Amino acid sequence: MFAAASQEDSLKDLSRAAESFWERGQLKQAEETARRALDGQKQLLGDCHRETLTTATTLAGILKQQDRDDEAAAMFEDTLRTADEVLESDDLVTLRILNDFGLLLQKQRKFDAARRMLERATRGYIAHYGEKHDSSITSMTNLARVMKNQQDYEEAEDIFRHGLALREGLLGVTHPETGESVRFLGELLLETDRGEEAESLFRTTLDRQVALTGGNNIDLLECMDPFAMLMLDYGRTDAAAEIAKRAVQTRRQWKDKHALDTVHPHTLTSLNNLAGVLQSCGDISSAEGIHRDVLQGSLLVLGPDHPNTLSTCSNLAGVLEKRGAFAEAEDLNRQAYEGRVTIFGPEHPKTIASMADLVNVLAWQEKLVEAIGLNIALVDVKRKVMGPDNPSTLWSMFTLGVLYERQGKLRTARDIFDTAFEAATTVCPPDHPVYRSLGASCDRVKDVRDTLD
């Protein structure tokens, strides 16, 4: 009896370890640990035990994080079916499954099914906790986001405003989750062509936060980040730049008082996003400074192999490339590429993006032999993952042809351009960048004379 209890506790600890790996972005370790815990719990406790269902939900979430959505959906569906059979309708395990499954269905753009899941979850959380609880507010906010996806704007807006009022009363105006509620409402206002109202909402929120905190609260950055990004996404660049500049000032005040190794990962993400806004608004110098801070903090807080650290390497490399610092950009792009191969595998979209970045920076430095070898591998993996006629695949064929052209191997370049352009004529309209670039290249090398191949 005691041995069984001890084994149950050990499996529960293993499940928690999987969640910890997941939170740190160590997805392979998270999946392996969750599967070990789940297999053990099924043998010891059975398929219907609450702990087994909890671990299955965790594993489904880890699969979703890896973009293995069909596997995750099948696991969520099986787990929910079992939970509905053996648990109460407002059991917290059931409610977690409903919420997480609903978010996956939203990601898959299955909005009707997602709405049904999240309506059940919201009713259950309110029945269990009442409205004035973080889980209830989060669930109703998730529901409103799906309603917005369905263009049910009026009902979504009512829920967003109600959730914002509840969060402000529960957590205060300076809390990041309150800022998140402001962002969701602002996004709806922007989507319904009420940009001035959205700007006013964001400015008023930031002014209130500054008045309460003196302007040096790090939570401000976590609000400024999404506000600025939304303004940029909807073409309101002046407002985006204004918010980003306020963020730079907040960063300076914060940096004087806080060590980078004490920063929360969410704050690092916010800083990274703000740097992207500044870069888009043309403030390259400020963007580079923030990216460097984020990289230093990520190395200290998350470690060199965390997905967010690798993203920061890639982002900083992009800024450096813009100002011609190609050697450092190459080192960072190589770190991002090699790290993503290890974490995600060679066929993941982020790994493929890093391959393309590395090809570009090698080409800038005239390291043509290595660039060509990597570009060939890039075309091969894109053909396998995206298909041979995908515009992204054809673009990589275009860059490969350009590299051969720069090597003086004009026949090889011409053959690549011709093959890619033939495919482009069937999948790209004439004004598409891939079509135009390949067409111009074919014209440029059609009469090959002096060539090195």
XYZ file of C-alpha atoms in Angstrom:
453
model
C 0.000 0.000 0.000
C 2.726 2.444 1.000
C 4.821 1.405 -2.001
C 1.898 2.094 -4.338
C 1.324 5.488 -2.742
C 5.002 6.284 -3.124
C 4.903 5.238 -6.774
C 1.823 7.395 -7.355
C 3.624 10.401 -5.863
C 6.680 9.706 -8.014
C 4.560 9.639 -11.161
C 2.852 12.863 -10.109
C 6.279 14.460 -9.646
C 7.268 13.187 -13.088
C 4.175 14.824 -14.582
C 5.066 18.095 -12.874
C 8.602 17.805 -14.229
C 7.130 17.518 -17.729
C 5.207 20.755 -17.162
C 8.403 22.407 -15.934
C 10.289 21.325 -19.075
C 7.366 22.635 -21.131
C 7.444 26.036 -19.427
C 11.180 26.284 -20.107
C 10.696 25.468 -23.787
C 12.461 22.093 -23.571
C 9.782 20.394 -25.606
C 11.500 17.088 -26.398
C 12.313 16.492 -22.738
C 8.797 17.600 -21.823
C 7.197 15.126 -24.218
C 9.423 12.225 -23.166
C 8.800 12.910 -19.470
C 5.044 13.310 -19.925
C 4.825 10.033 -21.855
C 6.738 8.201 -19.124
C 4.445 9.646 -16.474
C 1.321 8.853 -18.491
C 2.345 5.260 -19.198
C 3.089 4.715 -15.516
C -0.168 6.289 -14.357
C -2.210 4.217 -16.795
C -0.638 1.032 -15.419
C -0.872 2.015 -11.755
C -4.047 4.120 -11.616
C -5.955 3.311 -14.794
C -7.089 5.421 -17.725
C -9.877 7.136 -15.770
C -7.928 8.499 -12.796
C -7.767 12.291 -12.414
C -3.950 12.280 -12.394
C -3.865 10.226 -15.597
C -6.253 12.654 -17.275
C -4.221 15.623 -16.037
C -1.000 14.237 -17.506
C -2.746 13.396 -20.784
C -3.903 17.023 -20.987
C -0.351 18.210 -20.365
C 0.991 15.927 -23.103
C -1.642 17.181 -25.552
C -0.582 20.744 -24.783
C 3.077 19.878 -25.406
C 2.155 18.361 -28.774
C 0.193 21.513 -29.639
C 3.238 23.620 -28.758
C 5.212 21.606 -31.319
C 2.520 22.287 -33.970
C 1.525 18.616 -33.970
C -2.080 19.719 -33.884
C -3.756 16.575 -35.213
C -2.034 14.412 -32.589
C -2.934 16.923 -29.894
C -6.570 17.068 -31.017
C -6.910 13.274 -30.931
C -5.473 13.175 -27.415
C -7.697 16.016 -26.201
C -10.753 14.299 -27.677
C -10.006 10.961 -25.996
C -9.195 12.639 -22.686
C -12.359 14.752 -22.725
C -14.506 11.729 -23.559
C -13.114 9.871 -20.546
C -13.419 12.906 -18.264
C -17.071 13.379 -19.243
C -17.733 9.752 -18.322
C -16.046 9.691 -14.908
C -15.840 13.267 -13.561
C -18.349 15.954 -12.640
C -19.090 18.538 -15.310
C -17.432 21.319 -13.279
C -14.425 19.261 -12.163
C -11.299 21.355 -12.625
C -9.616 18.646 -14.709
C -12.557 18.621 -17.123
C -12.571 22.416 -17.284
C -8.855 22.516 -18.088
C -9.356 20.008 -20.914
C -12.252 22.053 -22.310
C -10.259 25.283 -22.180
C -7.072 23.859 -23.698
C -8.934 21.873 -26.364
C -10.935 24.991 -27.226
C -7.731 26.969 -27.773
C -6.378 24.242 -30.072
C -9.598 24.255 -32.088
C -9.312 28.034 -32.354
C -5.750 27.621 -33.647
C -7.106 25.164 -36.229
C -9.765 27.757 -37.166
C -12.562 25.407 -36.115
C -14.342 28.286 -34.463
C -17.788 26.741 -33.935
C -16.336 23.746 -32.095
C -13.952 26.003 -30.167
C -16.843 28.195 -29.065
C -18.803 25.217 -27.759
C -15.808 24.041 -25.738
C -15.095 27.464 -24.272
C -18.749 28.138 -23.462
C -18.759 24.926 -21.418
C -15.483 25.857 -19.750
C -16.674 29.368 -18.884
C -19.948 28.131 -17.399
C -18.038 25.545 -15.388
C -15.432 27.948 -14.012
C -18.092 30.481 -13.027
C -20.115 27.731 -11.324
C -17.002 26.551 -9.483
C -15.361 29.866 -8.550
C -17.781 32.648 -9.379
C -17.013 35.427 -11.857
C -14.360 37.199 -9.797
C -11.663 34.574 -10.221
C -8.726 34.562 -12.617
C -9.683 31.218 -14.200
C -13.242 32.417 -14.859
C -12.045 35.693 -16.380
C -9.430 33.930 -18.524
C -12.008 31.468 -19.826
C -14.560 34.145 -20.700
C -11.811 36.143 -22.423
C -10.825 33.102 -24.494
C -14.483 32.692 -25.429
C -14.716 36.332 -26.525
C -11.627 35.906 -28.712
C -13.319 33.051 -30.572
C -16.478 35.150 -30.931
C -14.318 37.857 -32.498
C -12.899 35.257 -34.893
C -16.510 34.508 -35.872
C -17.107 38.262 -36.342
C -19.661 38.214 -33.529
C -18.253 41.582 -32.539
C -21.064 42.936 -30.379
C -21.181 39.993 -27.980
C -17.384 39.681 -27.972
C -17.013 43.366 -27.078
C -19.472 43.051 -24.198
C -17.501 40.129 -22.758
C -14.130 41.846 -23.286
C -15.359 44.950 -21.452
C -16.835 42.862 -18.646
C -13.640 40.837 -18.309
C -11.553 44.021 -18.267
C -13.679 45.502 -15.484
C -13.401 42.281 -13.466
C -9.625 42.077 -13.918
C -9.105 45.711 -13.039
C -11.147 45.260 -9.881
C -9.387 42.021 -8.973
C -5.786 42.783 -9.986
C -5.523 46.537 -10.515
C -4.768 48.584 -13.615
C -1.007 47.900 -13.562
C -1.210 44.096 -13.637
C -0.083 42.432 -16.916
C -3.322 40.438 -17.167
C -5.306 43.674 -17.006
C -3.108 44.985 -19.803
C -3.870 41.821 -21.756
C -7.603 42.502 -21.413
C -7.043 46.057 -22.680
C -5.142 44.646 -25.656
C -7.926 42.233 -26.613
C -10.514 45.004 -26.449
C -8.243 47.340 -28.413
C -7.709 44.720 -31.104
C -11.466 44.370 -31.532
C -11.804 48.157 -31.813
C -9.087 48.230 -34.481
C -10.670 45.359 -36.366
C -14.010 47.203 -36.398
C -12.437 50.423 -37.748
C -12.429 52.295 -34.445
C -8.730 53.087 -34.424
C -9.048 56.429 -32.635
C -10.981 54.749 -29.836
C -8.306 52.050 -29.585
C -5.507 54.642 -29.414
C -7.391 56.526 -26.711
C -7.889 53.305 -24.741
C -4.177 52.454 -24.904
C -2.999 55.968 -24.036
C -5.414 56.261 -21.124
C -4.333 52.876 -19.777
C -0.636 53.757 -20.001
C -1.191 57.190 -18.426
C -3.014 55.602 -15.490
C -0.270 53.014 -15.073
C 2.469 55.656 -15.134
C 0.571 57.754 -12.595
C 0.355 54.783 -10.235
C 3.893 53.436 -10.683
C 5.996 56.478 -11.494
C 6.821 55.014 -14.903
C 9.511 52.539 -13.834
C 7.390 49.446 -13.282
C 8.506 46.611 -15.537
C 4.876 45.544 -16.001
C 4.502 48.659 -18.149
C 6.736 47.068 -20.765
C 4.473 44.039 -20.946
C 1.566 46.369 -21.746
C 3.442 48.628 -24.148
C 4.670 45.686 -26.222
C 1.274 44.417 -27.470
C -0.182 47.920 -27.724
C 2.651 49.033 -30.010
C 2.529 45.846 -32.084
C -1.211 46.193 -32.637
C -0.850 49.797 -33.758
C 1.857 48.726 -36.206
C -0.167 45.772 -37.510
C -3.095 48.057 -38.288
C -0.949 50.668 -40.023
C -0.986 53.255 -37.235
C 2.780 53.714 -37.273
C 2.837 57.096 -35.518
C 0.998 55.671 -32.523
C 3.220 52.571 -32.574
C 6.367 54.717 -32.578
C 5.022 56.893 -29.763
C 4.302 53.893 -27.535
C 7.639 52.281 -28.408
C 9.532 55.461 -27.483
C 7.758 55.531 -24.128
C 8.837 51.924 -23.726
C 12.476 52.859 -24.402
C 12.317 55.406 -21.585
C 10.732 52.852 -19.255
C 13.464 50.376 -20.199
C 16.169 52.893 -19.299
C 14.613 53.502 -15.874
C 14.175 49.766 -15.314
C 17.689 48.851 -16.474
C 19.221 51.182 -13.878
C 17.479 49.274 -11.075
C 17.286 45.609 -12.132
C 19.856 42.941 -12.983
C 19.144 41.085 -16.213
C 19.376 37.700 -14.529
C 16.339 38.555 -12.364
C 14.034 39.379 -15.268
C 10.916 37.280 -15.878
C 10.838 35.486 -19.259
C 7.594 37.288 -20.159
C 9.406 40.600 -19.773
C 12.161 39.421 -22.101
C 9.518 38.524 -24.686
C 7.939 41.965 -24.346
C 11.285 43.697 -24.795
C 12.021 41.555 -27.831
C 8.700 42.485 -29.427
C 9.213 46.178 -28.690
C 12.598 46.023 -30.382
C 10.832 44.650 -33.444
C 8.410 47.587 -33.429
C 11.284 50.074 -33.141
C 13.069 48.346 -36.003
C 9.942 48.559 -38.176
C 9.627 52.258 -37.308
C 13.250 52.854 -38.381
C 14.902 53.226 -34.964
C 17.590 50.615 -35.624
C 19.961 51.801 -32.892
C 17.385 51.501 -30.091
C 16.220 48.154 -31.479
C 19.768 46.781 -31.425
C 20.320 47.920 -27.830
C 17.146 46.231 -26.627
C 17.866 43.036 -28.575
C 21.305 42.864 -26.939
C 19.756 43.279 -23.482
C 17.204 40.586 -24.261
C 19.881 38.180 -25.503
C 21.991 38.717 -22.400
C 18.958 38.240 -20.159
C 17.768 35.181 -22.086
C 21.165 33.512 -21.778
C 21.104 34.106 -18.016
C 17.448 33.277 -17.339
C 16.538 30.710 -20.005
C 19.849 29.298 -21.194
C 21.440 29.173 -24.660
C 19.209 26.419 -26.052
C 15.792 27.855 -25.153
C 13.572 28.615 -28.188
C 13.159 32.237 -27.067
C 16.926 32.675 -26.777
C 17.338 31.339 -30.300
C 14.625 33.705 -31.567
C 16.496 36.607 -29.999
C 19.714 35.493 -31.712
C 17.847 35.569 -35.007
C 16.249 38.963 -34.335
C 19.525 40.598 -33.305
C 21.200 39.115 -36.381
C 18.564 40.773 -38.553
C 19.321 44.190 -37.046
C 23.071 43.692 -37.402
C 22.680 42.643 -41.018
C 20.825 45.890 -41.756
C 23.814 47.934 -40.626
C 26.377 45.702 -42.309
C 27.756 43.835 -39.288
C 27.720 40.589 -41.230
C 30.300 38.570 -39.265
C 28.427 38.913 -35.961
C 25.116 38.373 -37.752
C 26.498 35.130 -39.218
C 27.542 33.848 -35.788
C 24.098 34.578 -34.344
C 22.233 33.083 -37.296
C 24.382 29.964 -37.045
C 23.557 29.645 -33.330
C 19.851 30.012 -34.104
C 19.958 27.472 -36.931
C 21.970 24.820 -35.091
C 19.904 25.250 -31.930
C 16.630 24.927 -33.802
C 17.817 21.789 -35.586
C 18.490 20.275 -32.161
C 15.228 21.409 -30.548
C 12.701 21.275 -33.394
C 14.352 19.097 -36.020
C 15.447 20.042 -39.568
C 11.929 20.300 -41.040
C 10.335 22.724 -38.558
C 9.281 26.132 -39.994
C 11.573 27.993 -37.589
C 14.539 25.821 -38.565
C 13.816 26.427 -42.236
C 13.603 30.187 -41.603
C 16.990 30.072 -39.878
C 18.495 28.214 -42.845
C 17.308 30.997 -45.146
C 18.707 33.682 -42.828
C 22.084 31.962 -42.729
C 22.170 31.613 -46.525
C 21.516 35.350 -46.869
C 24.241 36.471 -44.486
C 26.757 34.083 -46.068
C 25.882 35.506 -49.476
C 26.410 39.069 -48.245
C 29.964 38.065 -47.337
C 30.570 36.328 -50.688
C 30.953 32.953 -48.925
C 29.378 31.425 -51.976
C 30.465 27.796 -51.621
C 28.924 27.407 -48.156
C 25.903 29.510 -49.119
C 25.221 27.326 -52.163
C 25.561 24.094 -50.191
C 23.132 25.323 -47.547
C 20.756 26.759 -50.175
C 20.622 23.367 -51.923
C 19.667 21.762 -48.603
C 17.095 24.531 -48.081
C 15.448 23.836 -51.443
C 15.388 20.105 -50.683
C 13.720 20.505 -47.289
C 11.198 23.029 -48.643
C 10.290 20.649 -51.467
C 9.675 17.934 -48.903
C 7.762 20.041 -46.368
C 5.995 22.649 -48.528
C 5.927 21.031 -51.946
C 7.990 21.648 -55.101
C 5.701 24.382 -56.469
C 5.194 26.367 -53.272
C 6.175 30.044 -53.797
C 8.549 29.811 -50.839
C 10.302 26.836 -52.459
C 10.506 28.709 -55.749
C 11.971 31.751 -54.006
C 14.740 29.596 -52.539
C 15.391 28.229 -56.024
C 15.675 31.846 -57.206
C 18.252 32.649 -54.508
C 20.169 29.478 -55.422
C 20.234 30.524 -59.064
C 21.505 33.978 -58.091
C 24.327 32.409 -56.077
C 25.392 30.255 -59.043
C 25.182 33.332 -61.272
C 27.507 35.208 -58.916
C 29.903 32.245 -59.109
C 29.918 32.605 -62.870
C 28.116 29.286 -63.416
C 25.557 30.765 -65.753
C 24.252 27.562 -67.365
C 23.456 26.083 -63.956
C 21.813 29.353 -62.919
C 19.782 29.469 -66.149
C 18.527 25.897 -65.695
C 17.407 26.654 -62.133
C 15.702 29.914 -63.146
C 13.912 28.242 -66.069
C 12.655 25.333 -63.946
C 11.447 27.607 -61.168
C 9.845 30.120 -63.540
C 7.909 27.390 -65.330
C 6.406 26.380 -61.975
C 5.825 30.015 -60.987
C 3.694 30.648 -64.078
C 1.160 28.121 -62.747
C 1.078 29.131 -59.060
C 1.919 32.862 -58.943
C 0.126 35.822 -60.532
C 2.290 38.026 -62.802
C 2.631 40.727 -60.140
C 3.906 38.278 -57.505
C 7.523 38.973 -56.387
C 8.566 35.380 -57.125
C 7.133 35.535 -60.658
C 8.717 38.909 -61.401
C 12.130 38.014 -59.945
C 12.350 34.709 -61.792
C 11.119 36.232 -65.049
C 13.749 38.969 -64.913
C 16.465 36.421 -64.092
C 15.490 34.192 -67.013
C 15.769 37.168 -69.364
C 19.119 38.130 -67.878
C 20.845 34.778 -68.477
C 18.958 33.427 -71.497
C 21.884 33.962 -73.885
C 24.702 32.306 -71.953
C 28.144 32.815 -73.475
C 31.050 33.109 -71.036
C 30.377 30.689 -68.199
C 32.440 28.705 -65.731
C 30.310 25.550 -65.870
